Coordinates of C-alpha atoms and ligand atoms in Angstrom, one line a residue:
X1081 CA 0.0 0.0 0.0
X1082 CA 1.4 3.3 -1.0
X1083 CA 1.7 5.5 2.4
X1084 CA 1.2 9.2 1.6
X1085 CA -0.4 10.6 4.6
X1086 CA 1.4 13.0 7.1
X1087 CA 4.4 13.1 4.6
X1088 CA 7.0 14.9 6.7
X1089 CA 9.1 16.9 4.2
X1090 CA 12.4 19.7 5.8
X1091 CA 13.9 22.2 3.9
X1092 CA 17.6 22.7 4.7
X1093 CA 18.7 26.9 3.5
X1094 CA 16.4 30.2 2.8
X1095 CA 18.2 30.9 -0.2
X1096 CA 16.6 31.7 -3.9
X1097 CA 16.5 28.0 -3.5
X1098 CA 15.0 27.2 -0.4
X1099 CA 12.2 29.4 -0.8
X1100 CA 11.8 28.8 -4.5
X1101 CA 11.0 25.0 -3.3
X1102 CA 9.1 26.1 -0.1
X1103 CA 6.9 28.3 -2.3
X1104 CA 6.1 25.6 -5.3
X1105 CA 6.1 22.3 -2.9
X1106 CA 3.8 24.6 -0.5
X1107 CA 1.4 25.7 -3.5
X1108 CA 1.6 21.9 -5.7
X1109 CA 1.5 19.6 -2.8
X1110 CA -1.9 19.2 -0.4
X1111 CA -1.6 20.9 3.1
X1112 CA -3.8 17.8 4.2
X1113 CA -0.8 15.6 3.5
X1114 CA 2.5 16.9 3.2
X1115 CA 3.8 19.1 6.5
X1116 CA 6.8 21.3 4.8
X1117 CA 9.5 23.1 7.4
X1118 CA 11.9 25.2 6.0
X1119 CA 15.2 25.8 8.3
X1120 CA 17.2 29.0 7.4
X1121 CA 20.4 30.5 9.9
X1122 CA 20.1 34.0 9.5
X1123 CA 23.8 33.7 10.9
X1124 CA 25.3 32.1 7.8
X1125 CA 22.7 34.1 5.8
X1126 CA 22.4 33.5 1.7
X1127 CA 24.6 34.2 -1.1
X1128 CA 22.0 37.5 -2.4
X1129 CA 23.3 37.3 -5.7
X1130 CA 21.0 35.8 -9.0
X1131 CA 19.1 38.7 -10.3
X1132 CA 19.3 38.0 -13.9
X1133 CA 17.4 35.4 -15.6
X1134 CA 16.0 33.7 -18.4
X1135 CA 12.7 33.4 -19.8
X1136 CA 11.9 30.0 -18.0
X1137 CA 11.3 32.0 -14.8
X1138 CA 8.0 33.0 -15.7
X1139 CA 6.6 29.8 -16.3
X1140 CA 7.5 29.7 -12.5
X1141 CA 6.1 32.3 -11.4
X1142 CA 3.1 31.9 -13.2
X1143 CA 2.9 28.3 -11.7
X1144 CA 2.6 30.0 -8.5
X1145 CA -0.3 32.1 -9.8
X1146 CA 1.9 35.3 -9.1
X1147 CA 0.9 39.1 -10.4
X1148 CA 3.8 39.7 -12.3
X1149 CA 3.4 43.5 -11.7
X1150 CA 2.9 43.1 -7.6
X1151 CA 6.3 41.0 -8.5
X1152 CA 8.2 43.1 -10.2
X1153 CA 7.2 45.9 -8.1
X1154 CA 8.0 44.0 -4.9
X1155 CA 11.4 43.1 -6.6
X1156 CA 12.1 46.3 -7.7
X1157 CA 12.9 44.4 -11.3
X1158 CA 13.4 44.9 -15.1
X1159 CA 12.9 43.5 -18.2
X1160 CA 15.3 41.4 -19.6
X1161 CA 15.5 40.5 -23.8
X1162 CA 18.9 39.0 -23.6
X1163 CA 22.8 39.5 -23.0
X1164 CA 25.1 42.0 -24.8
X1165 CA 28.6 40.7 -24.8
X1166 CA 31.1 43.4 -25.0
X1167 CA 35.0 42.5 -25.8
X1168 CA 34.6 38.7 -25.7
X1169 CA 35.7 37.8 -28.9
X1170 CA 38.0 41.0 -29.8
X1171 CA 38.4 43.9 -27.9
X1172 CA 35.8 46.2 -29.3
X1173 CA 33.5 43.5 -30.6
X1174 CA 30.1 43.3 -29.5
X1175 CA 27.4 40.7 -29.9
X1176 CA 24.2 39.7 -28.0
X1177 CA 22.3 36.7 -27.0
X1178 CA 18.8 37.4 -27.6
X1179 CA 15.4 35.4 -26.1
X1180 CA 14.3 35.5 -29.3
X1181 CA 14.7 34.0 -33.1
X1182 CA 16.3 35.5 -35.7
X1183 CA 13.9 35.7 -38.8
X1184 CA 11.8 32.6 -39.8
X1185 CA 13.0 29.1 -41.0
X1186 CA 12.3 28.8 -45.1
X1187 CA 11.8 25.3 -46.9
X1188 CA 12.8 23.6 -44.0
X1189 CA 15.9 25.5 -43.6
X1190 CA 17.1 27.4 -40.3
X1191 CA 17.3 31.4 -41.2
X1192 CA 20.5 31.6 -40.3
X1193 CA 21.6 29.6 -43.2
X1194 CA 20.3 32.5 -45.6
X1195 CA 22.2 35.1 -43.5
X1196 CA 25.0 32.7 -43.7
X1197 CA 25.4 33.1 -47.5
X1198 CA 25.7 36.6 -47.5
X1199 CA 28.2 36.6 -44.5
X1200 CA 30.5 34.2 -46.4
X1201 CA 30.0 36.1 -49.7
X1202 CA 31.2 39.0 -47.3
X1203 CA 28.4 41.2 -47.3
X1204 CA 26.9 40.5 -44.6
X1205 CA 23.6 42.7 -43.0
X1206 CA 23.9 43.2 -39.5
X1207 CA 22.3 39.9 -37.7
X1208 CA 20.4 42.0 -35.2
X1209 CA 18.4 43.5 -37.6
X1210 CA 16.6 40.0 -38.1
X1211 CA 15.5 39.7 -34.4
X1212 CA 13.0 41.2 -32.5
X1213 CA 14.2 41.2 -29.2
X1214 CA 17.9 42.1 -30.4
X1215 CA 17.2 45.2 -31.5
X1216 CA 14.7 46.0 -29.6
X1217 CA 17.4 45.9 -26.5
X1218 CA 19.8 48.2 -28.3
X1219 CA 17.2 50.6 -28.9
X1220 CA 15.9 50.3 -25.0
X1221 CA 12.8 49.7 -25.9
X1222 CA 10.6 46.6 -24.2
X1223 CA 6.7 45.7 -24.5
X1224 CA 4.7 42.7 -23.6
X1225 CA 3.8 40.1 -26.6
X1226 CA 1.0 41.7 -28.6
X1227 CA -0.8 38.0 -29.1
X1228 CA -2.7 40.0 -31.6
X1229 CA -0.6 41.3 -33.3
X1230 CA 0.5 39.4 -36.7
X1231 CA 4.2 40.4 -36.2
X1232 CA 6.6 39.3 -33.9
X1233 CA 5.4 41.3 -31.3
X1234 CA 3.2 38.6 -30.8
X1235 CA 5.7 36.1 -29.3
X1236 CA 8.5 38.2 -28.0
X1237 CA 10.4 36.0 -25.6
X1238 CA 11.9 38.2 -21.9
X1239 CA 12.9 37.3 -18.5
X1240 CA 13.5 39.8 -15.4
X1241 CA 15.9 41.1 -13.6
X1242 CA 15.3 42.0 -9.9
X1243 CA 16.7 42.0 -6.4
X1244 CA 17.9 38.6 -5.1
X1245 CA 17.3 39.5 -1.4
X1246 CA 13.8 40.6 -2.4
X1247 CA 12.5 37.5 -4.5
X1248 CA 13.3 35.3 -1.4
X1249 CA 11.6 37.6 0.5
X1250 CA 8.5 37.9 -1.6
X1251 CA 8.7 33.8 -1.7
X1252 CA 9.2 33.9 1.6
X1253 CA 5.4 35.5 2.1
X1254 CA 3.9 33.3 -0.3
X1255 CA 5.4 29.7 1.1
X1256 CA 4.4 30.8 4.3
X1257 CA 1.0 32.0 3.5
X1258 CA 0.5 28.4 2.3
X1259 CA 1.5 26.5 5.4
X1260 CA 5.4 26.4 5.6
X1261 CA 6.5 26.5 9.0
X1262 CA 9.1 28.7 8.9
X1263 CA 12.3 28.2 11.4
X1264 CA 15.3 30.8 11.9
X1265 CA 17.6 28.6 13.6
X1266 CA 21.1 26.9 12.8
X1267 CA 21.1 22.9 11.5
X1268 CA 23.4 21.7 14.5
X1269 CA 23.5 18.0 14.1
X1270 CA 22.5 15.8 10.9
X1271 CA 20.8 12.5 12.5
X1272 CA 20.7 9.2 10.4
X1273 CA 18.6 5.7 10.2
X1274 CA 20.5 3.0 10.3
X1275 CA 20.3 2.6 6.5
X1276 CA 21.8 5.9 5.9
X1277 CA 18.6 7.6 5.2
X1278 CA 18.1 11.4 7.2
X1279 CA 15.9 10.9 10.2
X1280 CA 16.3 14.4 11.8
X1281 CA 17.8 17.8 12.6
X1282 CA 18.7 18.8 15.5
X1283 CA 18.6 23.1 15.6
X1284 CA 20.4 25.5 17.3
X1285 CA 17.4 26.7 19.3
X1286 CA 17.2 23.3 21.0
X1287 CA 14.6 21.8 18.8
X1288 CA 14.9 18.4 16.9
X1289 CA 13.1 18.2 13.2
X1290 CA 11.9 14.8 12.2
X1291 CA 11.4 14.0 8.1
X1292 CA 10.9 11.8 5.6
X1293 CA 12.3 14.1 2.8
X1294 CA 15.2 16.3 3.0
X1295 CA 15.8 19.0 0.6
X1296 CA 19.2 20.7 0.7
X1297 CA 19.0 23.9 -0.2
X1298 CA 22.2 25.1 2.2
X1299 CA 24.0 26.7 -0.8
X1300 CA 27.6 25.4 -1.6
X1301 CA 28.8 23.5 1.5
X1302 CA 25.7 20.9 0.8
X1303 CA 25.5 19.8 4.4
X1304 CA 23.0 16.8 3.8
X1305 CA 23.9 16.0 0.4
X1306 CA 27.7 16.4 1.0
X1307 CA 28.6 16.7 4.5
X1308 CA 26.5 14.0 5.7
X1309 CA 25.5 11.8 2.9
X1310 CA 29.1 12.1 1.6
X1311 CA 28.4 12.5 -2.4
X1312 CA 31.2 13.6 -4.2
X1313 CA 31.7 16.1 -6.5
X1314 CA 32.4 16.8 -10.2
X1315 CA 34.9 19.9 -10.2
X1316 CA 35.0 21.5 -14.1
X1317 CA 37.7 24.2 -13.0
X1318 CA 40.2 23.1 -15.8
X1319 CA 37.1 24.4 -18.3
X1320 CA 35.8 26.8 -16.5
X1321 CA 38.7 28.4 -14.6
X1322 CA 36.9 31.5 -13.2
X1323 CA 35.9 31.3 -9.4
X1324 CA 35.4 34.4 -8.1
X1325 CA 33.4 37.1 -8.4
X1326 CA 33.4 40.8 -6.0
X1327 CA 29.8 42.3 -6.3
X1328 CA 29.1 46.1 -5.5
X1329 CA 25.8 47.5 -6.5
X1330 CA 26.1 51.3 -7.5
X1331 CA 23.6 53.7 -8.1
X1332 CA 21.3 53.4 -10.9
X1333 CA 21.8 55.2 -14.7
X1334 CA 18.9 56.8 -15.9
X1335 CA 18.1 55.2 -18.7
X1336 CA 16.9 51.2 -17.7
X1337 CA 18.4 49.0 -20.3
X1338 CA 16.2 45.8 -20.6
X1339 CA 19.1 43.6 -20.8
X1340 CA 22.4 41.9 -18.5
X1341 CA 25.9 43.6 -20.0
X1342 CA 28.3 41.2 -19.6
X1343 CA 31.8 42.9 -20.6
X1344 CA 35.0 41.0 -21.0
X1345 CA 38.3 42.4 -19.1
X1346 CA 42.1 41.3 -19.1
X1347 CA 41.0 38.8 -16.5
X1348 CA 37.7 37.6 -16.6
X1349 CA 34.1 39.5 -16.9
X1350 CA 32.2 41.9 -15.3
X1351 CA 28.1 42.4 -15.0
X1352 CA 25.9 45.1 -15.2
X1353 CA 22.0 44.6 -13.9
X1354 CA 19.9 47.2 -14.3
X1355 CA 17.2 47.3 -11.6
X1356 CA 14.8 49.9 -10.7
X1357 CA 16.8 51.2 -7.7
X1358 CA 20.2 50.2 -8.1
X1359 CA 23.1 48.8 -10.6
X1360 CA 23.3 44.8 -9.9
X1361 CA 28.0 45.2 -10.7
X1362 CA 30.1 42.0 -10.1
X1363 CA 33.6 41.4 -11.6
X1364 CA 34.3 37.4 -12.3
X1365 CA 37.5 36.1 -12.1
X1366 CA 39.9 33.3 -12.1
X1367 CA 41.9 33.8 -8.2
X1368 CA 44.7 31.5 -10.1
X1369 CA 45.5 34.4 -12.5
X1370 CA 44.2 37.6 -10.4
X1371 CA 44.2 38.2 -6.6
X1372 CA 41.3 39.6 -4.4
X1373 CA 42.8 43.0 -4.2
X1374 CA 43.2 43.9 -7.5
X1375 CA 40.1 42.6 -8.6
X1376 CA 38.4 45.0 -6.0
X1377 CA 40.3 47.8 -7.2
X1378 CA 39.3 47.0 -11.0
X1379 CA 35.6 46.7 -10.4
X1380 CA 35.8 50.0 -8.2
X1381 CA 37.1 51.6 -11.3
X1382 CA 34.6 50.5 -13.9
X1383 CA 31.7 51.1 -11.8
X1384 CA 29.1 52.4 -14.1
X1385 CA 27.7 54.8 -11.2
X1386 CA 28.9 55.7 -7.6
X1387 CA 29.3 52.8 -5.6
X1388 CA 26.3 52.1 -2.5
X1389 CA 27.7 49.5 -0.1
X1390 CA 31.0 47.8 0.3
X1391 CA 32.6 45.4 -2.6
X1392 CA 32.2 41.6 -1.1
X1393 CA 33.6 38.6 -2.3
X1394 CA 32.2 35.4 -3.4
X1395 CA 34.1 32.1 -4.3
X1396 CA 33.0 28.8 -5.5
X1397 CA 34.3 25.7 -7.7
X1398 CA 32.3 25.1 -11.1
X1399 CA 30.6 21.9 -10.9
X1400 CA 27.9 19.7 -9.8
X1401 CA 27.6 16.8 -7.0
X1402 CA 27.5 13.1 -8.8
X1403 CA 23.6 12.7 -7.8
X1404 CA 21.4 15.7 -6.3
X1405 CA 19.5 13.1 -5.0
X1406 CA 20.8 10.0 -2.7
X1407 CA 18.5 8.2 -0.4
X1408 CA 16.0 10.9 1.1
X1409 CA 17.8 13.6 0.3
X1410 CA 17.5 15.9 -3.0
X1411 CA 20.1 18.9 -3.3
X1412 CA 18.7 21.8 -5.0
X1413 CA 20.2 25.2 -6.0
X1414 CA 24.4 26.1 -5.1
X1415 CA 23.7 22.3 -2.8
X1416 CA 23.5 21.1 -6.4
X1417 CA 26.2 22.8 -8.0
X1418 CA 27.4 25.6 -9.8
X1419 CA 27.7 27.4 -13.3
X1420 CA 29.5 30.4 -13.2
X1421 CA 26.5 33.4 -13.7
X1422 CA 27.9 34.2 -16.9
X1423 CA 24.6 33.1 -18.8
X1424 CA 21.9 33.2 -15.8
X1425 CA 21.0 30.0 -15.3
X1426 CA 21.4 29.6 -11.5
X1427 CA 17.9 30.0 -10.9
X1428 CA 16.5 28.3 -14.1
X1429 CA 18.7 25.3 -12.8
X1430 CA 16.5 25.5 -9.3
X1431 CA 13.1 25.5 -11.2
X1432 CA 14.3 22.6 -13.3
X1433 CA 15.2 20.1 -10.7
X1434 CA 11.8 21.3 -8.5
X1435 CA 9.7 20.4 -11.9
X1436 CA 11.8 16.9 -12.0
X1437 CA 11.4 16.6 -8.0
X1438 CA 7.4 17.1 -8.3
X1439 CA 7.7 14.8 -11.5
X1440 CA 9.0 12.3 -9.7
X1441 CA 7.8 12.5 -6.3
X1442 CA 8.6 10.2 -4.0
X1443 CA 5.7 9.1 -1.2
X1444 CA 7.4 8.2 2.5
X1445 CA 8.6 4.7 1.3
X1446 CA 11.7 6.8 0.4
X1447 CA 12.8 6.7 3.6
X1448 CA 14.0 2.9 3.4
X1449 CA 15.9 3.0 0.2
X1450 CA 18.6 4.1 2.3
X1451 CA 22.1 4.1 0.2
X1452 CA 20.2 1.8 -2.7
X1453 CA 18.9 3.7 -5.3
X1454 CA 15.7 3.6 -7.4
X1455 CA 14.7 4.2 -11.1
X1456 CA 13.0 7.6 -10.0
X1457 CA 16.1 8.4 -8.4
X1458 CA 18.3 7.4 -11.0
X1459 CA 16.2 9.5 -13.8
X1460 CA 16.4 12.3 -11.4
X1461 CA 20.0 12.1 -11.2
X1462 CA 20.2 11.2 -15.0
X1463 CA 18.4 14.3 -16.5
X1464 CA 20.1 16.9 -13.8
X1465 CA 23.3 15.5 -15.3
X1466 CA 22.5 15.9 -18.6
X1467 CA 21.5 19.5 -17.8
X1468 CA 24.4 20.3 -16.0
X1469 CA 26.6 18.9 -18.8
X1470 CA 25.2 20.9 -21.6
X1471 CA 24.7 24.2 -19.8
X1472 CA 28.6 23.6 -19.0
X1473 CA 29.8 23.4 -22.5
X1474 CA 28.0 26.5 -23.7
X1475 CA 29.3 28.6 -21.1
X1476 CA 32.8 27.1 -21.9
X1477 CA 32.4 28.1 -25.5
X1478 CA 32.3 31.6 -25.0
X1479 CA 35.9 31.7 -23.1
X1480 CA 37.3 29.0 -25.5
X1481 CA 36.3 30.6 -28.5
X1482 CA 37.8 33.9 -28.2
X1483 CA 40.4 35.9 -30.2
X1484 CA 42.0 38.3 -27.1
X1485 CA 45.7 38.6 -26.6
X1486 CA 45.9 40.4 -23.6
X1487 CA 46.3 38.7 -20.9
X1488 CA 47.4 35.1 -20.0
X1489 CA 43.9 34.3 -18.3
X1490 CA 42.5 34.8 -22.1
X1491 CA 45.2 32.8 -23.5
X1492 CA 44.8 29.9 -21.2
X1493 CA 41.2 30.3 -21.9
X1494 CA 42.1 29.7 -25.6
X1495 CA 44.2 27.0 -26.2
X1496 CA 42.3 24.9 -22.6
X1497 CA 41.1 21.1 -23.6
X1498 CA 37.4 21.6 -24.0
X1499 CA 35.2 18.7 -23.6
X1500 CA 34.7 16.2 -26.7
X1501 CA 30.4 17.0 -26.7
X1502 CA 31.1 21.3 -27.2
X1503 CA 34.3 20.2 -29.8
X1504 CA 32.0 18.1 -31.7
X1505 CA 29.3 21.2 -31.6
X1506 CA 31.7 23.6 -32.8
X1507 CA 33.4 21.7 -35.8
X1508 CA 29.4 20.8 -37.5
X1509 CA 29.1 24.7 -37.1
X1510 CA 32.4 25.4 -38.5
X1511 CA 32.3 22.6 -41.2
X1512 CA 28.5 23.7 -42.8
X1513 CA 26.9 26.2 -40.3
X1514 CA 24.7 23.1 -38.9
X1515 CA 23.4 23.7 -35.0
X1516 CA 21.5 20.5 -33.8
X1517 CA 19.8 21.0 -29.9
X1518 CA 20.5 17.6 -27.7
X1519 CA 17.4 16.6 -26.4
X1520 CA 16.4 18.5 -23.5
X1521 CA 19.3 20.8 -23.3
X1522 CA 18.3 24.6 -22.1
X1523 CA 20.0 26.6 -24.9
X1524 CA 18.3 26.0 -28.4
X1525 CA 19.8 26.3 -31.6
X1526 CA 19.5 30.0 -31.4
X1527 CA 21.3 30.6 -28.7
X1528 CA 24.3 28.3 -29.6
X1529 CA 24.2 29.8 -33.2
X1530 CA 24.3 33.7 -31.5
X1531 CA 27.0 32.7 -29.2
X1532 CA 28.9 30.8 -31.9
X1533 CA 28.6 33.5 -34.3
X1534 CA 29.3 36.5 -31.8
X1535 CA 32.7 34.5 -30.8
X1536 CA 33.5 34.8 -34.0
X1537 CA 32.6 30.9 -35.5
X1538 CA 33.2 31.1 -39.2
X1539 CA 31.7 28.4 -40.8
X1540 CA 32.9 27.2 -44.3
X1541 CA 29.4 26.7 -45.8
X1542 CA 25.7 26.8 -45.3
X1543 CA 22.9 24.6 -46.0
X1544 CA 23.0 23.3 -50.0
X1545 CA 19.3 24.3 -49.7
X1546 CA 19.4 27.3 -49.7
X1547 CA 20.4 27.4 -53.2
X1548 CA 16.7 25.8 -53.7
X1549 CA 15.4 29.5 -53.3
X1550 CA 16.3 32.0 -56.2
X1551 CA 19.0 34.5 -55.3
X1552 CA 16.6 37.4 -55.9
X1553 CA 14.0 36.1 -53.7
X1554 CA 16.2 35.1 -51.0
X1555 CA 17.4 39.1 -50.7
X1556 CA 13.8 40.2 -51.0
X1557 CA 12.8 38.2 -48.2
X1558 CA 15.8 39.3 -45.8
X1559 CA 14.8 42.8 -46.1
X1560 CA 10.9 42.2 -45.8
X1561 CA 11.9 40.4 -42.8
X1562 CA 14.0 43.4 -41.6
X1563 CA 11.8 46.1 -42.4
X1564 CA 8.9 44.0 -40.9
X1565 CA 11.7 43.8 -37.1
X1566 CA 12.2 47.4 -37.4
X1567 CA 8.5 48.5 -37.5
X1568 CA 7.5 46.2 -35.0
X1569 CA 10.5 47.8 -32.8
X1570 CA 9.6 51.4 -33.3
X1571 CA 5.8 50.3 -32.4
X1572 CA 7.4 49.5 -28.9
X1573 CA 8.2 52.3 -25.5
X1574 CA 10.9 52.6 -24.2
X1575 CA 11.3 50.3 -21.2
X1576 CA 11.9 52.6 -18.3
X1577 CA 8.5 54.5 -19.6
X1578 CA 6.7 50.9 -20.1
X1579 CA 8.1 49.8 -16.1
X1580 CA 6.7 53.0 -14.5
X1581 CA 3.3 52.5 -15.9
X1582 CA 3.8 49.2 -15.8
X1583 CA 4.8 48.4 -12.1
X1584 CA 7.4 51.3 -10.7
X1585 CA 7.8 49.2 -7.2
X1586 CA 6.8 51.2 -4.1
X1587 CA 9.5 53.7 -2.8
Ligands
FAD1362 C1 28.7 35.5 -8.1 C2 27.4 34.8 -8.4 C3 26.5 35.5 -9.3 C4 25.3 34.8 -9.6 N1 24.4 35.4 -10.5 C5 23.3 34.8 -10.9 C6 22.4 35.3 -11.8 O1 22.6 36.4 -12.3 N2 21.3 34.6 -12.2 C7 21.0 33.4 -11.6 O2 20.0 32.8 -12.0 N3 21.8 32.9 -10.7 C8 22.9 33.5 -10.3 N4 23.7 33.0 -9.3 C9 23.3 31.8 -8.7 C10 22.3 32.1 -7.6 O3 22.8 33.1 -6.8 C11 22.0 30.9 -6.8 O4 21.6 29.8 -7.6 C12 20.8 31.1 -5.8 O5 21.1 32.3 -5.1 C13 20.6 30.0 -4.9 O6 21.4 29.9 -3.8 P1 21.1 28.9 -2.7 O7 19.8 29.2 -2.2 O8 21.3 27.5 -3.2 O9 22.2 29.1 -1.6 P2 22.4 30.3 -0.6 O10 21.9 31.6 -1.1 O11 23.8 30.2 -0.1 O12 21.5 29.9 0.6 C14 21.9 28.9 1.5 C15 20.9 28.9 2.7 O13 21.2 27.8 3.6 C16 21.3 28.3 4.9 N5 22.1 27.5 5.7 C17 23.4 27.1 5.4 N6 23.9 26.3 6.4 C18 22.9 26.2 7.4 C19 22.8 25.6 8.6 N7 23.8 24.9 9.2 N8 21.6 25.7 9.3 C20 20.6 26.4 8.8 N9 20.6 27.0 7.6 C21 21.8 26.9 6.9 C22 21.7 29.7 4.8 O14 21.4 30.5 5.9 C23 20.9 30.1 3.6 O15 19.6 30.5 3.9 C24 24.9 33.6 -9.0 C25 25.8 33.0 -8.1 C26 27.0 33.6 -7.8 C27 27.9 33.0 -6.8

């Protein structure tokens, strides 16, 4: 008999993470059922960086039934059409990774195959021209999709940007509000079954907190799924060797640009955020080829505004643990592992593996699988691999693929091993200008082909069908379809206008 009453299920971490699960477990599961406790030490407090994202988080939030202008008020958030890349490839080089498609596929054919041929004939039209959401970001402008509309302001694709501290704090009202029992207090002791399986916690404030499902959202020491449990982890520094990052939010510009800068340096990268009362800034860099100091002292420098709190430090090792989840115990968010920010996926990871948890939820026979494992929890730990991997090799392609000469950092960056799966994606791009998506990977062929093509990719040919479409035709429809981009982007405010009528957030 399957036993799913009083289903006892504890938290671990008040992070992005913790609340993130506290909030969708709280709202998914039924109260009658499942008692959820979420532990957070407001000692060790949260790392209070992720505040850019990608366009998954909305399917979150509106999971949750949340306002999205109540949420973006609260947050005191932005819209977000994509990344601009400045000095990755070259110094002085820009590109951007747009939410959205570039043109339309013809006969069967990606668009960027009929770009392609005028690129390699070497007259090539700006590629921003044939994508909404690019241009629209250069020109500051941002809208919701017009589902109406006939152009492709009926589908434009955006994410947020907002204050990390606030979005766990907004979650925070909304997990609790559906039943959490919320405890401030430190995880003291980690108690174990016999069969390895988390029984309790035992808290700082004296009390003990039975379960029969752990969640460990206690950010990168993982002190279930690590410290206790004793799963190892996968460490990707020789790929990815940036581990460091100082953050230092400055005052905010006046115009709100509805996108993340991400701009290359002599030794790593540094982020811009635009939110609504301040400028998210972090420099990211590799502590083998910089120390602390100077990277303060560069940041400080290339703030975009004057500075509002200290510069802090954070460090980490890029990777991921060999199974989130092992007996009763799933590891969600930094617990997990770790990306480096530079494509926002932190918090998309998060929502991923809560979707897979609630997939595949267990019911309170989990509790004597002990060390064993099961074929949820091997497809659990099987599809966050999978994710993990290929997230991995499309942040490694923008360091390995870059053309800079400045600094050793970018030369070690160049000539690193990479892994076989991003070589194999890099020479069918090269070879014929081919992008294939593996099969639930995050980043579409659009994004692979923008970052490939903004780090300077040259392939050698495009698709043979292209030829199928007569050369006059083929320039006709590139400039129908930019002319048709640029009058859906002058039909769009500019963003900070849209946000103030939209949501400005409550001084
Ligand atoms: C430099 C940097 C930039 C980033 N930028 C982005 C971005 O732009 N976009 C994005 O999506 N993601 C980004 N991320 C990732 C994002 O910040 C994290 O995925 C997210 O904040 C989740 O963190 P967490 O909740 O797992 O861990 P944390 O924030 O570290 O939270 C851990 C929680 O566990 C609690 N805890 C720990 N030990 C105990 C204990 N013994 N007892 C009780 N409680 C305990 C802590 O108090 C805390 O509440 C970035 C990360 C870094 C490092």
């Amino acid at each position: 008999m399957q036993d799913n009453k009083n289903m006892r299920i504890v938290i671990v971490g008040g992070g992005s993470a913790g609340w993130m699960t506290a909030a969708a477990l709280s709202h998914i599961l039924p109260n009658a059922n499942h008692h959820l406790t979420l532990v957070e030490s407001s000692a060790i407090g949260t790392v209070s960086v992720g505040e850019a994202t990608i366009p998954g988080i909305r399917e979150f939030n509106q999971m949750l039934g949340i306002d999205e202008a109540e949420f973006l008020g609260f947050t005191k958030g932005t819209f977000k059409l994509g990344i601009a890349f400045h000095d990755w490839y070259q110094k002085g080089q820009r590109y951007m990774h747009p939410f959205g498609p570039y043109g339309v596929n013809m006969q069967g054919v990606p668009f960027h195959h009929y770009w392609l041929k005028d690129k390699i004939k070497g007259h090539e039209t700006p590629i921003q021209d044939f994508c909404l959401e690019y241009t629209a970001a250069l020109n500051n402008k941002f809208c919701h999709p017009q589902r109406q509309s006939r152009s492709a302001l009926a589908n434009l694709k955006y994410a947020y940007h907002f204050d990390a501290l606030l979005y766990a704090e907004f979650l925070k009202k909304f997990a609790t509000g559906h039943g959490v029992n919320h405890i401030e207090a430190d995880v003291k002791l980690v108690h174990q079954h016999n069969n390895g399986s988390i029984s309790s916690v035992s808290l700082s404030n004296g009390q003990q907190i039975n379960g029969d499902l752990f969640i460990d959202c206690s950010g990168f020491k993982g002190l279930l799924i690590a410290k206790t449990l004793g799963v190892e982890f996968d460490d990707w520094r020789e790929y990815l060797p940036c581990d460091s990052a100082i953050a230092q939010p400055s005052e905010s510009l006046l115009h709100l640009a509805p996108y993340t800068i991400s701009r290359a340096h002599e030794h790593g990268w540094q982020w811009q955020i635009p939110l609504q009362h301040r400028m998210g800034n972090g420099f990211v860099y590799s502590s083998d080829f910089l120390p602390k100091d100077i990277a303060v002292a560069k940041l400080a420098k290339r703030l975009p505004s004057k500075a509002l709190e200290q510069a802090r430090q954070l460090k980490w090792t890029n990777g991921k643990r060999k199974m989130a989840w092992k007996a009763n115990c799933v590891a969600i968010g930094l617990a997990a592992g770790f990306i480096e920010p530079l494509e926002s996926t932190g918090l998309q990871l998060i929502q991923s593996a809560i979707m897979r948890l609630l997939a595949l939820f267990p019911d309170k026979s989990i509790v004597d699988i002990g060390e064993g494992e099961n074929a949820d929890i091997r497809t659990f730990n099987r599809y966050t691999n999978e994710e993990f991997l290929a997230i991995r090799d499309f942040v490694i392609l923008h360091y390995k693929a870059n053309q800079r000469d400045d600094s050793e950092f970018w030369q070690y960056c160049q000539h690193m091993a990479i892994p076989d799966s991003l070589k194999a994606k890099m020479e069918l791009y090269e070879q014929s200008g081919h992008v294939f998506r593996d099969n639930n990977e995050l980043f579409n062929e659009i994004s692979w082909f923008s970052v490939m093509n903004g780090q300077g990719l040259r392939p050698k040919r495009y698709h043979p069908l292209v030829e199928n479409m007569p050369e006059e035709q083929r320039v006709k429809n590139l400039k129908s379809i930019a002319g048709a981009m640029q009058e859906a982007m002058l039909q769009m405010p500019d963003h900070g206008d849209y946000l103030k009528q939209f949501c400005k957030s409550p001084s």
